[in-house]
GROMACS .gro file of C-alpha atoms in nm:
model
  229
    1UNK     CA    1   1.981  -1.204   0.051
    2UNK     CA    2   2.027  -0.816   0.058
    3UNK     CA    3   1.701  -0.766   0.256
    4UNK     CA    4   1.375  -0.890   0.333
    5UNK     CA    5   1.022  -0.734   0.191
    6UNK     CA    6   0.714  -0.823   0.360
    7UNK     CA    7   0.455  -0.718   0.144
    8UNK     CA    8   0.102  -0.587   0.316
    9UNK     CA    9  -0.180  -0.607   0.063
   10UNK     CA   10  -0.465  -0.339   0.052
   11UNK     CA   11  -0.850  -0.424   0.097
   12UNK     CA   12  -0.930  -0.764   0.036
   13UNK     CA   13  -0.618  -0.881   0.182
   14UNK     CA   14  -0.489  -1.122  -0.080
   15UNK     CA   15  -0.133  -1.192  -0.125
   16UNK     CA   16  -0.211  -1.315  -0.465
   17UNK     CA   17  -0.168  -0.915  -0.530
   18UNK     CA   18   0.204  -0.979  -0.476
   19UNK     CA   19   0.287  -1.242  -0.692
   20UNK     CA   20   0.436  -1.077  -0.972
   21UNK     CA   21   0.643  -0.837  -0.753
   22UNK     CA   22   0.762  -1.170  -0.536
   23UNK     CA   23   1.004  -1.298  -0.838
   24UNK     CA   24   1.143  -0.960  -0.937
   25UNK     CA   25   1.242  -0.900  -0.549
   26UNK     CA   26   1.405  -1.237  -0.562
   27UNK     CA   27   1.551  -1.194  -0.871
   28UNK     CA   28   1.742  -0.892  -0.742
   29UNK     CA   29   1.872  -1.099  -0.405
   30UNK     CA   30   1.579  -1.014  -0.187
   31UNK     CA   31   1.339  -1.222   0.041
   32UNK     CA   32   0.995  -1.135   0.012
   33UNK     CA   33   0.727  -1.199   0.196
   34UNK     CA   34   0.371  -1.161   0.083
   35UNK     CA   35   0.065  -1.183   0.361
   36UNK     CA   36  -0.262  -1.297   0.351
   37UNK     CA   37  -0.499  -1.096   0.569
   38UNK     CA   38  -0.813  -1.206   0.715
   39UNK     CA   39  -1.019  -0.952   0.528
   40UNK     CA   40  -1.369  -1.127   0.518
   41UNK     CA   41  -1.324  -1.187   0.892
   42UNK     CA   42  -1.570  -0.973   1.092
   43UNK     CA   43  -1.396  -1.061   1.412
   44UNK     CA   44  -1.031  -0.908   1.299
   45UNK     CA   45  -0.977  -0.536   1.303
   46UNK     CA   46  -0.623  -0.365   1.315
   47UNK     CA   47  -0.425  -0.548   1.618
   48UNK     CA   48  -0.564  -0.901   1.403
   49UNK     CA   49  -0.417  -0.774   1.108
   50UNK     CA   50  -0.086  -0.678   1.283
   51UNK     CA   51  -0.038  -0.997   1.447
   52UNK     CA   52  -0.089  -1.182   1.091
   53UNK     CA   53   0.179  -0.960   0.924
   54UNK     CA   54   0.415  -1.032   1.256
   55UNK     CA   55   0.332  -1.411   1.239
   56UNK     CA   56   0.426  -1.426   0.850
   57UNK     CA   57   0.792  -1.272   0.910
   58UNK     CA   58   0.864  -1.524   1.176
   59UNK     CA   59   1.120  -1.475   1.445
   60UNK     CA   60   1.438  -1.396   1.226
   61UNK     CA   61   1.377  -1.190   0.947
   62UNK     CA   62   1.681  -1.080   0.749
   63UNK     CA   63   1.793  -0.736   0.777
   64UNK     CA   64   1.739  -0.471   0.647
   65UNK     CA   65   1.398  -0.557   0.663
   66UNK     CA   66   1.120  -0.352   0.449
   67UNK     CA   67   0.749  -0.343   0.513
   68UNK     CA   68   0.607  -0.234   0.201
   69UNK     CA   69   0.227  -0.156   0.286
   70UNK     CA   70  -0.018  -0.121  -0.027
   71UNK     CA   71  -0.343   0.105  -0.008
   72UNK     CA   72  -0.556   0.019   0.323
   73UNK     CA   73  -0.234  -0.161   0.431
   74UNK     CA   74  -0.084   0.183   0.522
   75UNK     CA   75  -0.340   0.144   0.853
   76UNK     CA   76  -0.186  -0.165   0.984
   77UNK     CA   77   0.193  -0.155   0.857
   78UNK     CA   78   0.289   0.174   1.103
   79UNK     CA   79   0.176  -0.112   1.360
   80UNK     CA   80   0.393  -0.361   1.286
   81UNK     CA   81   0.702  -0.103   1.287
   82UNK     CA   82   0.614  -0.062   1.665
   83UNK     CA   83   0.616  -0.448   1.707
   84UNK     CA   84   0.984  -0.544   1.527
   85UNK     CA   85   1.275  -0.335   1.404
   86UNK     CA   86   1.163  -0.205   1.110
   87UNK     CA   87   1.469  -0.059   0.886
   88UNK     CA   88   1.271   0.111   0.617
   89UNK     CA   89   0.864   0.161   0.577
   90UNK     CA   90   0.721   0.229   0.214
   91UNK     CA   91   0.383   0.358   0.161
   92UNK     CA   92   0.245   0.232  -0.196
   93UNK     CA   93  -0.078   0.438  -0.294
   94UNK     CA   94  -0.122   0.414   0.064
   95UNK     CA   95  -0.378   0.549   0.331
   96UNK     CA   96  -0.204   0.757   0.581
   97UNK     CA   97  -0.420   0.796   0.876
   98UNK     CA   98  -0.357   1.007   1.180
   99UNK     CA   99  -0.382   0.923   1.509
  100UNK     CA  100  -0.716   0.816   1.646
  101UNK     CA  101  -0.870   0.860   1.338
  102UNK     CA  102  -1.024   0.530   1.195
  103UNK     CA  103  -0.994   0.409   0.805
  104UNK     CA  104  -1.373   0.497   0.768
  105UNK     CA  105  -1.345   0.851   0.873
  106UNK     CA  106  -0.993   0.912   0.657
  107UNK     CA  107  -1.186   0.935   0.314
  108UNK     CA  108  -1.400   1.272   0.413
  109UNK     CA  109  -1.078   1.406   0.595
  110UNK     CA  110  -0.850   1.364   0.325
  111UNK     CA  111  -1.085   1.507   0.048
  112UNK     CA  112  -1.040   1.144  -0.171
  113UNK     CA  113  -1.323   1.110  -0.337
  114UNK     CA  114  -1.306   1.465  -0.459
  115UNK     CA  115  -0.968   1.420  -0.561
  116UNK     CA  116  -1.044   1.136  -0.780
  117UNK     CA  117  -1.345   1.323  -0.970
  118UNK     CA  118  -1.112   1.615  -1.029
  119UNK     CA  119  -0.847   1.437  -1.161
  120UNK     CA  120  -1.079   1.265  -1.390
  121UNK     CA  121  -1.180   1.585  -1.523
  122UNK     CA  122  -0.827   1.692  -1.543
  123UNK     CA  123  -0.726   1.376  -1.755
  124UNK     CA  124  -1.049   1.457  -1.955
  125UNK     CA  125  -1.186   1.113  -1.884
  126UNK     CA  126  -1.534   0.993  -1.795
  127UNK     CA  127  -1.595   0.955  -1.466
  128UNK     CA  128  -1.800   0.715  -1.250
  129UNK     CA  129  -1.732   0.683  -0.880
  130UNK     CA  130  -1.881   0.331  -0.875
  131UNK     CA  131  -1.648   0.180  -1.187
  132UNK     CA  132  -1.382   0.039  -0.968
  133UNK     CA  133  -1.251  -0.151  -1.286
  134UNK     CA  134  -1.169   0.219  -1.432
  135UNK     CA  135  -0.987   0.322  -1.098
  136UNK     CA  136  -0.826   0.014  -1.001
  137UNK     CA  137  -0.735  -0.221  -1.304
  138UNK     CA  138  -0.768   0.009  -1.621
  139UNK     CA  139  -0.358  -0.073  -1.650
  140UNK     CA  140  -0.339  -0.430  -1.557
  141UNK     CA  141  -0.282  -0.692  -1.832
  142UNK     CA  142  -0.610  -0.862  -1.908
  143UNK     CA  143  -0.418  -1.197  -1.866
  144UNK     CA  144  -0.302  -1.092  -1.523
  145UNK     CA  145  -0.658  -1.081  -1.429
  146UNK     CA  146  -0.784  -1.385  -1.566
  147UNK     CA  147  -0.546  -1.582  -1.419
  148UNK     CA  148  -0.618  -1.474  -1.077
  149UNK     CA  149  -0.888  -1.533  -0.788
  150UNK     CA  150  -1.212  -1.347  -0.776
  151UNK     CA  151  -1.201  -1.042  -0.563
  152UNK     CA  152  -1.225  -1.121  -0.214
  153UNK     CA  153  -1.449  -0.922   0.046
  154UNK     CA  154  -1.339  -0.662   0.257
  155UNK     CA  155  -1.502  -0.652   0.613
  156UNK     CA  156  -1.543  -0.325   0.744
  157UNK     CA  157  -1.384  -0.398   1.091
  158UNK     CA  158  -1.060  -0.244   1.053
  159UNK     CA  159  -1.238   0.083   0.922
  160UNK     CA  160  -1.394   0.119   1.218
  161UNK     CA  161  -1.090   0.083   1.448
  162UNK     CA  162  -0.960   0.454   1.583
  163UNK     CA  163  -0.553   0.473   1.463
  164UNK     CA  164  -0.419   0.342   1.776
  165UNK     CA  165  -0.033   0.517   1.773
  166UNK     CA  166  -0.035   0.883   1.912
  167UNK     CA  167   0.210   0.955   1.623
  168UNK     CA  168   0.387   0.812   1.354
  169UNK     CA  169   0.663   0.542   1.454
  170UNK     CA  170   1.000   0.637   1.416
  171UNK     CA  171   1.094   0.467   1.138
  172UNK     CA  172   1.232   0.556   0.793
  173UNK     CA  173   0.945   0.593   0.564
  174UNK     CA  174   0.909   0.684   0.182
  175UNK     CA  175   0.567   0.736  -0.011
  176UNK     CA  176   0.557   0.567  -0.326
  177UNK     CA  177   0.286   0.640  -0.581
  178UNK     CA  178   0.186   0.483  -0.937
  179UNK     CA  179   0.193   0.832  -1.172
  180UNK     CA  180  -0.134   0.667  -1.367
  181UNK     CA  181  -0.320   0.567  -1.042
  182UNK     CA  182  -0.712   0.702  -1.098
  183UNK     CA  183  -0.809   0.586  -0.724
  184UNK     CA  184  -0.557   0.773  -0.530
  185UNK     CA  185  -0.431   1.046  -0.796
  186UNK     CA  186  -0.044   1.142  -0.729
  187UNK     CA  187  -0.141   1.498  -0.651
  188UNK     CA  188  -0.405   1.385  -0.406
  189UNK     CA  189  -0.071   1.146  -0.253
  190UNK     CA  190   0.129   1.433  -0.235
  191UNK     CA  191  -0.086   1.666  -0.057
  192UNK     CA  192  -0.156   1.392   0.223
  193UNK     CA  193   0.223   1.313   0.219
  194UNK     CA  194   0.310   1.666   0.265
  195UNK     CA  195   0.029   1.730   0.508
  196UNK     CA  196   0.034   1.403   0.740
  197UNK     CA  197   0.410   1.319   0.736
  198UNK     CA  198   0.578   1.637   0.548
  199UNK     CA  199   0.726   1.386   0.303
  200UNK     CA  200   0.767   1.427  -0.082
  201UNK     CA  201   0.622   1.154  -0.303
  202UNK     CA  202   0.839   0.916  -0.526
  203UNK     CA  203   0.680   0.783  -0.877
  204UNK     CA  204   0.649   0.514  -1.064
  205UNK     CA  205   0.509   0.394  -1.369
  206UNK     CA  206   0.162   0.228  -1.303
  207UNK     CA  207  -0.164   0.294  -1.167
  208UNK     CA  208  -0.333   0.210  -0.801
  209UNK     CA  209  -0.212  -0.200  -0.855
  210UNK     CA  210   0.120  -0.119  -0.929
  211UNK     CA  211   0.252  -0.427  -0.849
  212UNK     CA  212   0.027  -0.585  -1.063
  213UNK     CA  213   0.063  -0.363  -1.372
  214UNK     CA  214   0.429  -0.301  -1.339
  215UNK     CA  215   0.611  -0.568  -1.115
  216UNK     CA  216   0.956  -0.472  -1.243
  217UNK     CA  217   0.982  -0.143  -1.214
  218UNK     CA  218   0.853  -0.152  -0.894
  219UNK     CA  219   1.064  -0.387  -0.755
  220UNK     CA  220   1.386  -0.157  -0.925
  221UNK     CA  221   1.263   0.122  -0.712
  222UNK     CA  222   1.196  -0.064  -0.374
  223UNK     CA  223   1.545  -0.244  -0.421
  224UNK     CA  224   1.705   0.083  -0.490
  225UNK     CA  225   1.546   0.230  -0.180
  226UNK     CA  226   1.816  -0.020   0.013
  227UNK     CA  227   2.107   0.199  -0.106
  228UNK     CA  228   1.966   0.464   0.116
  229UNK     CA  229   1.944   0.298   0.427
   0.00000   0.00000   0.00000
């Protein structure tokens, strides 16, 4: 195996989100570990989410170890990096928290709602903040959605937890954005990554749920990162 990719989902916590990416990574000679998080459990906060990821990894994952965090997974993945040796952290359309900031506070602190509305205006698209299908699944093939489980509930508990680290973990980090993301527009992701991490943003085709819409392109970019280690 060339590497192990542990795949941390966003809100709803479903490992199914990664089901099209896993075989693409395996075809490229890598191990892939999609994580199912206890999203509906109001007793589970960020410490529990972190432990679930660690349990999914087991004791001896093949190195290099790459943690990929989708969307809300950006709250959990850096915490994993403080518990096991991680060679690369990839933030995929992900939240980037600051020390002490809760996930609930992140939205207003980053101006996400305004950025989402501005992107729609710039693109000439109608905008309804409550139309989550337009935000999340506009580029996901209908047959993929039809074959999947019902969307899972997401407890607010992890969003209430202040982010516990006092600084970003000392792990190489890449920020990767779907260039067609309507929920976290690319310009927004560039600004947040620059302000909070001092990092540029790489792009792949696809929207917010790029692992469902463009898994081959995503796998190619993730595996290409291994050459930079």
